[in-house]
XYZ file of N, CA and C in Angstrom:
735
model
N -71.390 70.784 -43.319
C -71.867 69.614 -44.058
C -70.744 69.102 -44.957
N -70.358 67.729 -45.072
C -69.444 67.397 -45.488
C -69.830 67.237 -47.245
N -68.530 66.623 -47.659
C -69.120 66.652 -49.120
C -70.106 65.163 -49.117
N -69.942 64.259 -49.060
C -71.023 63.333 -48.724
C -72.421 63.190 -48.942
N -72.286 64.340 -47.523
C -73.974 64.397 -46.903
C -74.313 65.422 -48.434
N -73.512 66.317 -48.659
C -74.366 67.167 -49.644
C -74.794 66.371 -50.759
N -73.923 65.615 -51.521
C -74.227 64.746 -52.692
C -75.519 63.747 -52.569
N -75.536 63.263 -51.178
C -76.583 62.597 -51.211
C -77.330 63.086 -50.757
N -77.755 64.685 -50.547
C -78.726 65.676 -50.916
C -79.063 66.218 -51.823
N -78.284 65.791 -53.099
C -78.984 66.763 -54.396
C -79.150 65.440 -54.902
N -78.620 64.482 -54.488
C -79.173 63.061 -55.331
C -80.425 62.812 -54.900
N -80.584 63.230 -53.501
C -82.109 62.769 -53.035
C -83.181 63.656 -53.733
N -82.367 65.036 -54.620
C -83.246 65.720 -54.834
C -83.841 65.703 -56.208
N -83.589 64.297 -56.631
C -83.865 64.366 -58.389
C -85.035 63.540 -57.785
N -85.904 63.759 -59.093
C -87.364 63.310 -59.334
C -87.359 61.734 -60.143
N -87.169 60.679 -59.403
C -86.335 60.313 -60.454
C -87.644 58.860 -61.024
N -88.491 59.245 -60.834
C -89.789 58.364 -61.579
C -89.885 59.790 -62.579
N -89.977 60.961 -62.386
C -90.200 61.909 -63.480
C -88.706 61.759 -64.552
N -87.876 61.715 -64.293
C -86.994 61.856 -65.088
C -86.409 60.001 -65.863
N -87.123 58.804 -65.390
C -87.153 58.006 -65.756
C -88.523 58.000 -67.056
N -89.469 58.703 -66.401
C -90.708 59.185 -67.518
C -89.960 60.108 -68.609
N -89.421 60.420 -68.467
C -88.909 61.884 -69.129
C -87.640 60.896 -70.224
N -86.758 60.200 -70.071
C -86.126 59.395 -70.825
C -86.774 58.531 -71.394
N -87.867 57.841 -71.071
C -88.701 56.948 -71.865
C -89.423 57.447 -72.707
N -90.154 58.640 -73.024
C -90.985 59.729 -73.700
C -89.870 60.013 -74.816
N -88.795 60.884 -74.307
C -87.800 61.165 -75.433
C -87.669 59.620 -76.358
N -87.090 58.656 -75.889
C -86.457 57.576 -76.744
C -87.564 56.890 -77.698
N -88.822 57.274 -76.777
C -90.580 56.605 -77.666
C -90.461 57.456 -78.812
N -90.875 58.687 -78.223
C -91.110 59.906 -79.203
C -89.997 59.704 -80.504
N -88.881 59.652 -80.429
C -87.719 59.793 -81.380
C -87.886 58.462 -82.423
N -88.435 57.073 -81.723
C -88.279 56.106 -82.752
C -90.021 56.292 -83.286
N -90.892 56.906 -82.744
C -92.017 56.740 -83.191
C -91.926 57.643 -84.371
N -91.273 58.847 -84.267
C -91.470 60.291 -85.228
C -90.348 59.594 -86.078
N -88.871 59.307 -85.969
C -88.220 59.233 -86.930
C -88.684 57.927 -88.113
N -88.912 56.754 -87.334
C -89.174 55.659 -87.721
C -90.670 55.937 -88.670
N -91.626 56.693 -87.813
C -92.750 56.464 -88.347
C -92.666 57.347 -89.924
N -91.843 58.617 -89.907
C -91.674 59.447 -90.962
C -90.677 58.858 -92.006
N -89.622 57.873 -91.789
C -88.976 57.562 -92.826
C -90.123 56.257 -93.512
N -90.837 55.070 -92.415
C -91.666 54.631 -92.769
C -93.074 54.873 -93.963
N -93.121 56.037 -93.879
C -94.186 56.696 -94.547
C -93.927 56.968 -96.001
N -92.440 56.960 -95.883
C -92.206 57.545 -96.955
C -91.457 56.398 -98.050
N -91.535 55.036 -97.566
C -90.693 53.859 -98.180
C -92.578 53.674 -98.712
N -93.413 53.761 -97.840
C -94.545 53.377 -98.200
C -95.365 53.988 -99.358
N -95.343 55.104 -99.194
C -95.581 55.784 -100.904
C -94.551 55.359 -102.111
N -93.123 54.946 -101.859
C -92.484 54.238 -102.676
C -93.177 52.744 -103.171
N -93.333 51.878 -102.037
C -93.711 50.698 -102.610
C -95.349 50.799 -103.512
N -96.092 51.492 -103.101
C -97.267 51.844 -103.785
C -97.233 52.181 -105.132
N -96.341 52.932 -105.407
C -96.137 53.495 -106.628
C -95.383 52.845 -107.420
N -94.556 51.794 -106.673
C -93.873 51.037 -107.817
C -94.486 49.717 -107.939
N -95.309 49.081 -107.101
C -95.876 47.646 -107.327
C -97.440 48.059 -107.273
N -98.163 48.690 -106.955
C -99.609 48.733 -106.830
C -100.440 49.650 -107.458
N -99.506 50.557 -107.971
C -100.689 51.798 -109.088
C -99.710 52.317 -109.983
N -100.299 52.300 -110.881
C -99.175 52.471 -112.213
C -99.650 54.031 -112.708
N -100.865 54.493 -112.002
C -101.383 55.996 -112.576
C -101.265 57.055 -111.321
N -100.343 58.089 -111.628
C -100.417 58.779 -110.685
C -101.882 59.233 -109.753
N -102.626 59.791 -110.396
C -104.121 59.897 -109.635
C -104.423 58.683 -108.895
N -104.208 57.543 -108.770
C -104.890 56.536 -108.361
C -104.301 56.759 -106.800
N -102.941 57.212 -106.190
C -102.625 56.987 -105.260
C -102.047 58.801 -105.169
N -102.560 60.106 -105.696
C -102.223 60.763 -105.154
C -102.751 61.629 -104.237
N -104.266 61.010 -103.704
C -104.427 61.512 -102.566
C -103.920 60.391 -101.082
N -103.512 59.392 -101.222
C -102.675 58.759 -100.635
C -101.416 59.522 -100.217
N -100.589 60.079 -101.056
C -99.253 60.537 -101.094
C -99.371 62.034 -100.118
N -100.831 62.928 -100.670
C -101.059 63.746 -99.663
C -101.266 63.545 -97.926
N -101.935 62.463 -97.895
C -102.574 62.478 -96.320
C -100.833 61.888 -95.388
N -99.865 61.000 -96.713
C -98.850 60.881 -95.960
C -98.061 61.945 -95.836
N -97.819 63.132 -96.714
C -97.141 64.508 -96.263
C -98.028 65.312 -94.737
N -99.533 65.188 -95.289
C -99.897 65.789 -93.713
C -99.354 65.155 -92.754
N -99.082 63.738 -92.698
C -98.774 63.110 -91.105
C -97.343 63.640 -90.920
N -96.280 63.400 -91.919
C -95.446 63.695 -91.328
C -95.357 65.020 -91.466
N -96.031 65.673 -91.234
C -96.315 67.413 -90.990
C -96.494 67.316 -89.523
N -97.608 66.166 -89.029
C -97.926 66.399 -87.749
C -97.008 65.344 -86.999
N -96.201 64.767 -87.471
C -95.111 64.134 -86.773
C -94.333 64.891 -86.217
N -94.166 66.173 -86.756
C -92.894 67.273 -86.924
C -93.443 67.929 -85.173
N -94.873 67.814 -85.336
C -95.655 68.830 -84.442
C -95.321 68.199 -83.213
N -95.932 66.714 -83.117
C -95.903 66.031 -82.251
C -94.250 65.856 -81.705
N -93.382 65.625 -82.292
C -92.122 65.706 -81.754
C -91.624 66.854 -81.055
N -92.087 68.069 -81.722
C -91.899 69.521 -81.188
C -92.609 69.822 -79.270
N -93.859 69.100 -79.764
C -94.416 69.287 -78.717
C -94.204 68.316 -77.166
N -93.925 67.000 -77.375
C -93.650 66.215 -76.382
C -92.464 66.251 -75.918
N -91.471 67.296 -76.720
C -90.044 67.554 -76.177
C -90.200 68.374 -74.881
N -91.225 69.853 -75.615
C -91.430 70.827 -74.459
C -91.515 70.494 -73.463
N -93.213 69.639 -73.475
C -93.872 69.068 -72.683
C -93.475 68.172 -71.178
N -92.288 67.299 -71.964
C -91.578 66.297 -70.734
C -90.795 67.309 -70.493
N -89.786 68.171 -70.477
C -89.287 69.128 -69.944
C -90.285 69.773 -68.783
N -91.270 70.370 -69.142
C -92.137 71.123 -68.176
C -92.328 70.229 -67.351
N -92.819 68.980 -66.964
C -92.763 67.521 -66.406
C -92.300 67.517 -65.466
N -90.836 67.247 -65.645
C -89.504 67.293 -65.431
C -89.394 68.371 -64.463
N -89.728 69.835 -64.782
C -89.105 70.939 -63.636
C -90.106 70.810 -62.718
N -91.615 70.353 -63.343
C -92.332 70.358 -61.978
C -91.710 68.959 -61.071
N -91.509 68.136 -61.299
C -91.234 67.158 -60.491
C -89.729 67.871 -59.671
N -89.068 68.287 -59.834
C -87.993 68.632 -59.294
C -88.799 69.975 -58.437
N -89.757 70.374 -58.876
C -90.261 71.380 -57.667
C -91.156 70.688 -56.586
N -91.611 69.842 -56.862
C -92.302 69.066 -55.651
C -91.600 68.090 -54.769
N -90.416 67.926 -55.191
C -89.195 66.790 -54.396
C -89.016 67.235 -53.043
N -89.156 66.710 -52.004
C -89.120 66.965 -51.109
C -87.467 67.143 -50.810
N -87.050 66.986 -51.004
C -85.285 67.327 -50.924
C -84.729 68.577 -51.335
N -85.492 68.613 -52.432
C -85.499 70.270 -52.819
C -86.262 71.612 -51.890
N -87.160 70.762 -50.976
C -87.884 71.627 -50.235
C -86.736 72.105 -48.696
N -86.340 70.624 -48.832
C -85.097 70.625 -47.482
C -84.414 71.948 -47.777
N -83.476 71.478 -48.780
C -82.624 72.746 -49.556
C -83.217 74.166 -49.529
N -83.820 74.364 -50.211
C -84.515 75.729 -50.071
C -84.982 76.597 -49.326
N -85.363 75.628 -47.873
C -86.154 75.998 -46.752
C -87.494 75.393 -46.611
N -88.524 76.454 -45.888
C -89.333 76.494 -45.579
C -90.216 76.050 -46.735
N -91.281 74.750 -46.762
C -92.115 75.051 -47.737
C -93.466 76.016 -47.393
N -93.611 76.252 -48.760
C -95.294 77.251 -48.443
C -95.916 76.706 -49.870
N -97.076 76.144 -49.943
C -98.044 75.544 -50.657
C -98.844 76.790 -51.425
N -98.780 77.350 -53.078
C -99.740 78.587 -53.168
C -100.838 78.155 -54.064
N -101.719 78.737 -54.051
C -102.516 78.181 -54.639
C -102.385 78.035 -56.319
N -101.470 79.520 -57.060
C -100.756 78.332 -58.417
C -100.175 77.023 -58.463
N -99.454 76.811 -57.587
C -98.430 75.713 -57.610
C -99.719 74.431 -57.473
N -100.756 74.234 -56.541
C -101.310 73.447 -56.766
C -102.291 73.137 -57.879
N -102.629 74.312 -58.277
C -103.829 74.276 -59.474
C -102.862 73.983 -60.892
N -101.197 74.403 -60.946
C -100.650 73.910 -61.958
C -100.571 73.027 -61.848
N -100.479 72.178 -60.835
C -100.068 70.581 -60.494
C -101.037 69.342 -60.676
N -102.630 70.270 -60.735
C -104.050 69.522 -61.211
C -103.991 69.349 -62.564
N -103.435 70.704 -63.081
C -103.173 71.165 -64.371
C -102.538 70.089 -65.053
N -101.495 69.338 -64.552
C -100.662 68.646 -65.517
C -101.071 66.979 -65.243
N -101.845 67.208 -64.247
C -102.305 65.536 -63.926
C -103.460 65.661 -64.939
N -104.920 66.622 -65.280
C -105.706 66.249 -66.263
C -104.714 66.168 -67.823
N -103.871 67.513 -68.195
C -103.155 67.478 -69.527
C -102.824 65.530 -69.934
N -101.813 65.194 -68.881
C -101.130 64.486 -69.092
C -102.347 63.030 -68.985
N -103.294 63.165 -68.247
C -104.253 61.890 -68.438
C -104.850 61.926 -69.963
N -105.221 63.119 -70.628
C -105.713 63.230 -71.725
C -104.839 63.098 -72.698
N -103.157 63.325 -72.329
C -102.801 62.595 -73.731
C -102.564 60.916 -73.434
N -102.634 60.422 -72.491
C -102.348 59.410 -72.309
C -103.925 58.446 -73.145
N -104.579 59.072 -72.583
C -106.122 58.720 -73.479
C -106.146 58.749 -74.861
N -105.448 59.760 -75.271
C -105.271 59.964 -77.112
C -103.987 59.639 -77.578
N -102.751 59.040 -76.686
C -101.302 58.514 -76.838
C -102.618 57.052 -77.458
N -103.005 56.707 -76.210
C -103.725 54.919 -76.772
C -104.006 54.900 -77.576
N -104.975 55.727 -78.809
C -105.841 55.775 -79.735
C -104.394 55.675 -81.029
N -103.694 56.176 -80.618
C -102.371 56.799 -81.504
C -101.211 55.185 -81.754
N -101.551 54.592 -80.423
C -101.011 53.098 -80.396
C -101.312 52.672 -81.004
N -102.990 52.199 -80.884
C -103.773 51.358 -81.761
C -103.789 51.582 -83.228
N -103.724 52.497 -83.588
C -103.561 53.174 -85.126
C -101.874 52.970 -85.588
N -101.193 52.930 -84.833
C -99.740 52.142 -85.296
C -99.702 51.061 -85.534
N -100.657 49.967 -85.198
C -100.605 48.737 -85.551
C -101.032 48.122 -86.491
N -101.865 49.472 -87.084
C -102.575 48.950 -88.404
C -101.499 48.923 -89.780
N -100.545 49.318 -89.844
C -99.390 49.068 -90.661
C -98.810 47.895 -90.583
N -98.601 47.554 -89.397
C -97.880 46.576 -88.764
C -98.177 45.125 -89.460
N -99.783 45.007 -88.695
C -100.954 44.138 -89.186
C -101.008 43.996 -90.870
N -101.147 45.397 -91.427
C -101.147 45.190 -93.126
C -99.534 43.903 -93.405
N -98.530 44.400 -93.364
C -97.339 44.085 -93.582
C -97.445 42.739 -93.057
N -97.619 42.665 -91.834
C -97.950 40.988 -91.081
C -98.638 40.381 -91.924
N -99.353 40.370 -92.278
C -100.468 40.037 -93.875
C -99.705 39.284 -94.996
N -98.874 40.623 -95.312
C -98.565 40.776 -96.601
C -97.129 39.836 -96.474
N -96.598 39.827 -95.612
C -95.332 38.412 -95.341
C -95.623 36.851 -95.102
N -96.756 37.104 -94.295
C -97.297 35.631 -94.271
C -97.592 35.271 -95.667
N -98.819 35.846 -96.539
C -98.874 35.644 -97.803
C -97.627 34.849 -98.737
N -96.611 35.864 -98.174
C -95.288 36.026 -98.890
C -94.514 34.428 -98.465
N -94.593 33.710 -97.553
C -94.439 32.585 -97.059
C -95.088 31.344 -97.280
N -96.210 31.362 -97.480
C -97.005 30.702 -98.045
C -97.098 30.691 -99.643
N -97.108 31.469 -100.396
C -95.880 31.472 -101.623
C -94.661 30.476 -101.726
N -93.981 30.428 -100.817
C -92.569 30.265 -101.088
C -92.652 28.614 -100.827
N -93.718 28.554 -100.004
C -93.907 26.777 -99.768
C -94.407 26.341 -100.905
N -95.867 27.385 -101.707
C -96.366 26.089 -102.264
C -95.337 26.168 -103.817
N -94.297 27.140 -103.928
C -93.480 26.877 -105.069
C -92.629 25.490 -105.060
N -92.604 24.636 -104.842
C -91.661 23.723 -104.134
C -92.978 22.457 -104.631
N -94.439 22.733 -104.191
C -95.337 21.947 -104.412
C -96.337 23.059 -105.583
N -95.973 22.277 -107.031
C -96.818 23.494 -107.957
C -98.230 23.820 -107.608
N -98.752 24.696 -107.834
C -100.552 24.707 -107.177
C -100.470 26.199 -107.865
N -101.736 26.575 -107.082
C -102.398 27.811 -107.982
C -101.829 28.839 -106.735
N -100.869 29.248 -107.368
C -100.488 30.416 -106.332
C -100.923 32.036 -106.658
N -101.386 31.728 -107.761
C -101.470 33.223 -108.495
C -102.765 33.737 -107.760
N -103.946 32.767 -107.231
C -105.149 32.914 -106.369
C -104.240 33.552 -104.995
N -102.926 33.724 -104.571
C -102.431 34.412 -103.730
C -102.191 35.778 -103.438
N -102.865 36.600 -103.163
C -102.568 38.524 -103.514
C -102.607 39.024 -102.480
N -102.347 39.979 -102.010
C -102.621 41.468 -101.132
C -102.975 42.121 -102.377
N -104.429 42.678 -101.585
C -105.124 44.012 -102.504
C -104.628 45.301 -101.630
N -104.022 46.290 -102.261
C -104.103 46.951 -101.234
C -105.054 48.490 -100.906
N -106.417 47.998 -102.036
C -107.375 48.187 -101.914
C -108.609 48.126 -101.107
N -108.205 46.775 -100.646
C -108.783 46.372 -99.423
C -108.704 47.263 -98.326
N -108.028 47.862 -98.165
C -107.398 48.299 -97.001
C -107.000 50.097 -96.970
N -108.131 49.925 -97.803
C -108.138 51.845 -97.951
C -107.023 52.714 -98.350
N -106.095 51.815 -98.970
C -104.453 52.726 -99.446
C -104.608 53.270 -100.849
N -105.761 52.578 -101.385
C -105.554 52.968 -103.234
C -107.362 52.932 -103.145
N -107.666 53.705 -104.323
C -109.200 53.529 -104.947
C -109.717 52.396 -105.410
N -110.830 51.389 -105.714
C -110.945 50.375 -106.114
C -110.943 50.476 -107.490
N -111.314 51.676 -108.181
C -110.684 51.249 -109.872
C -108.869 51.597 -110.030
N -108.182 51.577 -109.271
C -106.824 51.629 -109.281
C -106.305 49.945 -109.902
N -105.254 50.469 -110.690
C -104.631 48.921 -111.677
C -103.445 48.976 -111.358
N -102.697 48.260 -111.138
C -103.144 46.689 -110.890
C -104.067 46.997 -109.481
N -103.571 47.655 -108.241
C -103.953 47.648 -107.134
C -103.835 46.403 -106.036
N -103.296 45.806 -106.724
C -102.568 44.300 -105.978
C -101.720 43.706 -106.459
N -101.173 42.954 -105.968
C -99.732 42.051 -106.446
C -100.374 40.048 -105.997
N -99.542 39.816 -106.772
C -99.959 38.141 -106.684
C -99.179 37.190 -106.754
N -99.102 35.906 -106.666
C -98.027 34.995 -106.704
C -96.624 35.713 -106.914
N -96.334 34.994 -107.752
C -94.546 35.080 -107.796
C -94.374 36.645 -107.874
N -95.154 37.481 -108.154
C -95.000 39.149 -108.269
C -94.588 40.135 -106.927
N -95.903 38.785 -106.083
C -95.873 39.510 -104.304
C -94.956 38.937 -104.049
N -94.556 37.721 -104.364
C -93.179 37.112 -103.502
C -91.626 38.006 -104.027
N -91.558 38.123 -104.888
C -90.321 39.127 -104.932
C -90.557 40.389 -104.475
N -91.340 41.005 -104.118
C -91.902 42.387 -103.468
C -91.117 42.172 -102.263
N -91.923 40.947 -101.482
C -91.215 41.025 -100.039
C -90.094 40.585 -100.050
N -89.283 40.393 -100.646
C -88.005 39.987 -100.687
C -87.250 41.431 -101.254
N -87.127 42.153 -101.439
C -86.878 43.418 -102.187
C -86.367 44.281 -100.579
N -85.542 44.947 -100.754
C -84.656 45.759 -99.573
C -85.832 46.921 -99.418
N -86.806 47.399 -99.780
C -87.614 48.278 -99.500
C -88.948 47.926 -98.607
N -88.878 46.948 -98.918
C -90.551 46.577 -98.124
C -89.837 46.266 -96.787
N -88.700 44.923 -96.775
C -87.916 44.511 -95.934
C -87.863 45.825 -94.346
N -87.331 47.179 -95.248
C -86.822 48.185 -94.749
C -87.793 48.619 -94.150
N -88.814 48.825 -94.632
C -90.728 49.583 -94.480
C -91.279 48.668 -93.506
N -91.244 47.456 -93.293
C -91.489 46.462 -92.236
C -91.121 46.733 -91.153
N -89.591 46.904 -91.055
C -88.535 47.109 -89.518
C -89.128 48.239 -89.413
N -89.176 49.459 -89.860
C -89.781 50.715 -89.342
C -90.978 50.898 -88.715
N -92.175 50.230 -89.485
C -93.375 50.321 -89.027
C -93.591 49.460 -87.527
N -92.458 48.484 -87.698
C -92.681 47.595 -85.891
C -91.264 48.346 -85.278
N -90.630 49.243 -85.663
C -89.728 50.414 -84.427
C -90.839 51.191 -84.259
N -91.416 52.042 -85.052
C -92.702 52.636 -84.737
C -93.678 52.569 -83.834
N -94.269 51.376 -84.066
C -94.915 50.579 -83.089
C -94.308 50.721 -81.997
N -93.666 49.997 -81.734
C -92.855 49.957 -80.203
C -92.168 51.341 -79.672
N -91.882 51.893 -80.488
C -91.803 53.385 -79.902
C -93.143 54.031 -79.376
N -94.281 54.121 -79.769
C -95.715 54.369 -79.297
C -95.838 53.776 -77.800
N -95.392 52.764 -77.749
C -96.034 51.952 -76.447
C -95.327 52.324 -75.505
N -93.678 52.705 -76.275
C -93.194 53.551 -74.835
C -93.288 54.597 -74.427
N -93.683 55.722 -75.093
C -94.274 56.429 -75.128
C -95.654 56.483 -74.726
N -96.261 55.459 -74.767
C -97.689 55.070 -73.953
C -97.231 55.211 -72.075
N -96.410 54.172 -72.250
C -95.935 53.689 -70.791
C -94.926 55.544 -70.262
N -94.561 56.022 -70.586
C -93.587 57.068 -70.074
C -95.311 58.561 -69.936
N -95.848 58.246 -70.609
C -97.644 58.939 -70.280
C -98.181 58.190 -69.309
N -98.096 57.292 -68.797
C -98.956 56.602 -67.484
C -98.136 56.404 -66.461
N -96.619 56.289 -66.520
C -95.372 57.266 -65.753
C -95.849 58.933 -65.303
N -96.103 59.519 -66.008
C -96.207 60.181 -65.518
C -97.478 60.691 -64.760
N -98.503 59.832 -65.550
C -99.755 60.090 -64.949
C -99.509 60.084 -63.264
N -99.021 59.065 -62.705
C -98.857 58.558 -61.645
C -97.925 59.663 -60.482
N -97.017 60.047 -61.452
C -95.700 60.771 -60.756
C -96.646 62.093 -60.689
N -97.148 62.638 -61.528
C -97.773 63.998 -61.506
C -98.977 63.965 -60.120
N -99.882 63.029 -59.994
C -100.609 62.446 -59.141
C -99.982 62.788 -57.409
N -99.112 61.817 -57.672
C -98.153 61.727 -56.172
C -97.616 63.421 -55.681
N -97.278 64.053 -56.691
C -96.706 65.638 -56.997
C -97.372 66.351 -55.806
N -99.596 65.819 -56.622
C -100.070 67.138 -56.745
C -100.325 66.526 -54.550
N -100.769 65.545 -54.632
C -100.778 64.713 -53.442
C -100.088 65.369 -52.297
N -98.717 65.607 -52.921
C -97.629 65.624 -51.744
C -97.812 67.727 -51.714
N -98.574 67.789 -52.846
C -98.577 69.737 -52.913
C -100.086 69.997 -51.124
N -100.632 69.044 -51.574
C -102.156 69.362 -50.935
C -101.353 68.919 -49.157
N -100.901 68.182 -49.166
C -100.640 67.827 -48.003
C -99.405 68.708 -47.255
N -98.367 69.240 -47.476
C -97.758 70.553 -47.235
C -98.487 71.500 -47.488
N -99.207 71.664 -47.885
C -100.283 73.089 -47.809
C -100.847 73.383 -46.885
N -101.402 71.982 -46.318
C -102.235 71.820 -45.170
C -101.525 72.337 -43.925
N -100.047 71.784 -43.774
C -99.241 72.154 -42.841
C -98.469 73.783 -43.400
N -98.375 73.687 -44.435
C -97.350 75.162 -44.025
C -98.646 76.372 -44.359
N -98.358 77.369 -44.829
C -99.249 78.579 -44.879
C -99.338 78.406 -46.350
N -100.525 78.582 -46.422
C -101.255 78.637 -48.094
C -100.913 79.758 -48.542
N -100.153 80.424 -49.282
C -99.780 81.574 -50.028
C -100.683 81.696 -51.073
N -101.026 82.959 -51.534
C -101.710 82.892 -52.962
C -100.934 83.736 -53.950
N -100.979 83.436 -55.063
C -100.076 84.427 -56.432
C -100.582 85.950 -56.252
């Protein structure tokens, strides 16, 4: 076998919808966890310096944001493993790899792991969505809180009652309702969003965002690739000899 033919035998032998899943997961995962954890933490800043002037008012706020990025830590830990394991199964079901190796034989682990990772991976893809939708609710607050911030800046130009202009951010379950001020208003909110911190807390929470969705999409990647896997396991089984562990 020349050198050639071999190269374009171990090239045929990459998985390469799994390992296209497997780069999209890493790059989601990394802007969702880094982004979402430095995010979290500009956000207990702006709270504390424009929206509650008493520590108690926002320090069970400050807690539930240390738990997340506790479970950010988890979640990064875990979807690293995870697309790895992915990853070697897809390179064990490649039919190129079967060339190479020899003879296939279908056992009954190899297929029941291969069911195994098509339910895992549908169920996080089911609770990846829930995890989307809950990224956008930052997004949405901030989307809010800039438009506001724009509408400000026009009617300064035309005098009017701008001070009737606020984000509570009470409204919105971040502070207690006897928390003071607990909102910002005219010319107060408009220098807020103009300030290098919110600015900063904005870009993060929409890298965040968009890290989720790829991370959505690299979970329904694989849904599919794991699928085809277990597909292509049942159908060489049929033909070669069913081995059992």
């Amino acid at each position: 076998m020349g050198c050639y033919e071999c190269c374009m035998r171990c090239l045929g032998g990459v998985p390469y919808c799994s390992l296209v899943a497997t780069l999209l997961c890493f790059s989601g995962i990394a802007l969702f966890c880094g982004c979402g954890h430095q995010a979290l933490t500009e956000t207990e800043r702006l709270i504390e310096t424009y929206f509650a002037r008493n520590l108690q008012d926002y320090i069970t706020l400050a807690y539930i944001i240390q738990y997340f990025q506790y479970v950010i830590y988890g979640l990064a830990s875990f979807f690293f493993l995870y697309c790895i394991v992915l990853l070697a199964e897809g390179f064990y079901t490649t039919s190129a790899a079967r060339q190479t190796f020899g003879e296939f034989r279908s056992t009954m682990c190899g297929r029941c792991l291969s069911s195994s990772f098509i339910v895992m991976t549908y169920v996080l893809a089911v609770l990846w969505l829930l995890v989307f939708a809950f990224s956008a609710l930052p997004v949405y607050f901030f989307y809010n809180m800039d438009a506001t911030c724009h509408t400000i800046d026009i009617l300064t130009e035309t005098p009017a009652s701008i001070n009737q202009l606020c984000v509570d951010a009470r409204q919105y379950g971040l502070l207690p309702w006897n928390a003071v001020p607990g909102k910002a208003c005219g010319m107060t909110l408009s220098s807020v969003c103009k300030t290098r911190e919110y600015r900063m807390t904005y870009d993060l929470y929409i890298a965040a965002f968009a890290g989720a969705g790829i991370t959505l999409l690299a979970l329904l990647t694989y849904t599919m690739s794991t699928t085809y896997n277990f597909a292509v396991l049942r159908y060489l089984g049929r033909k070669g000899i069913g081995a059992r562990c």
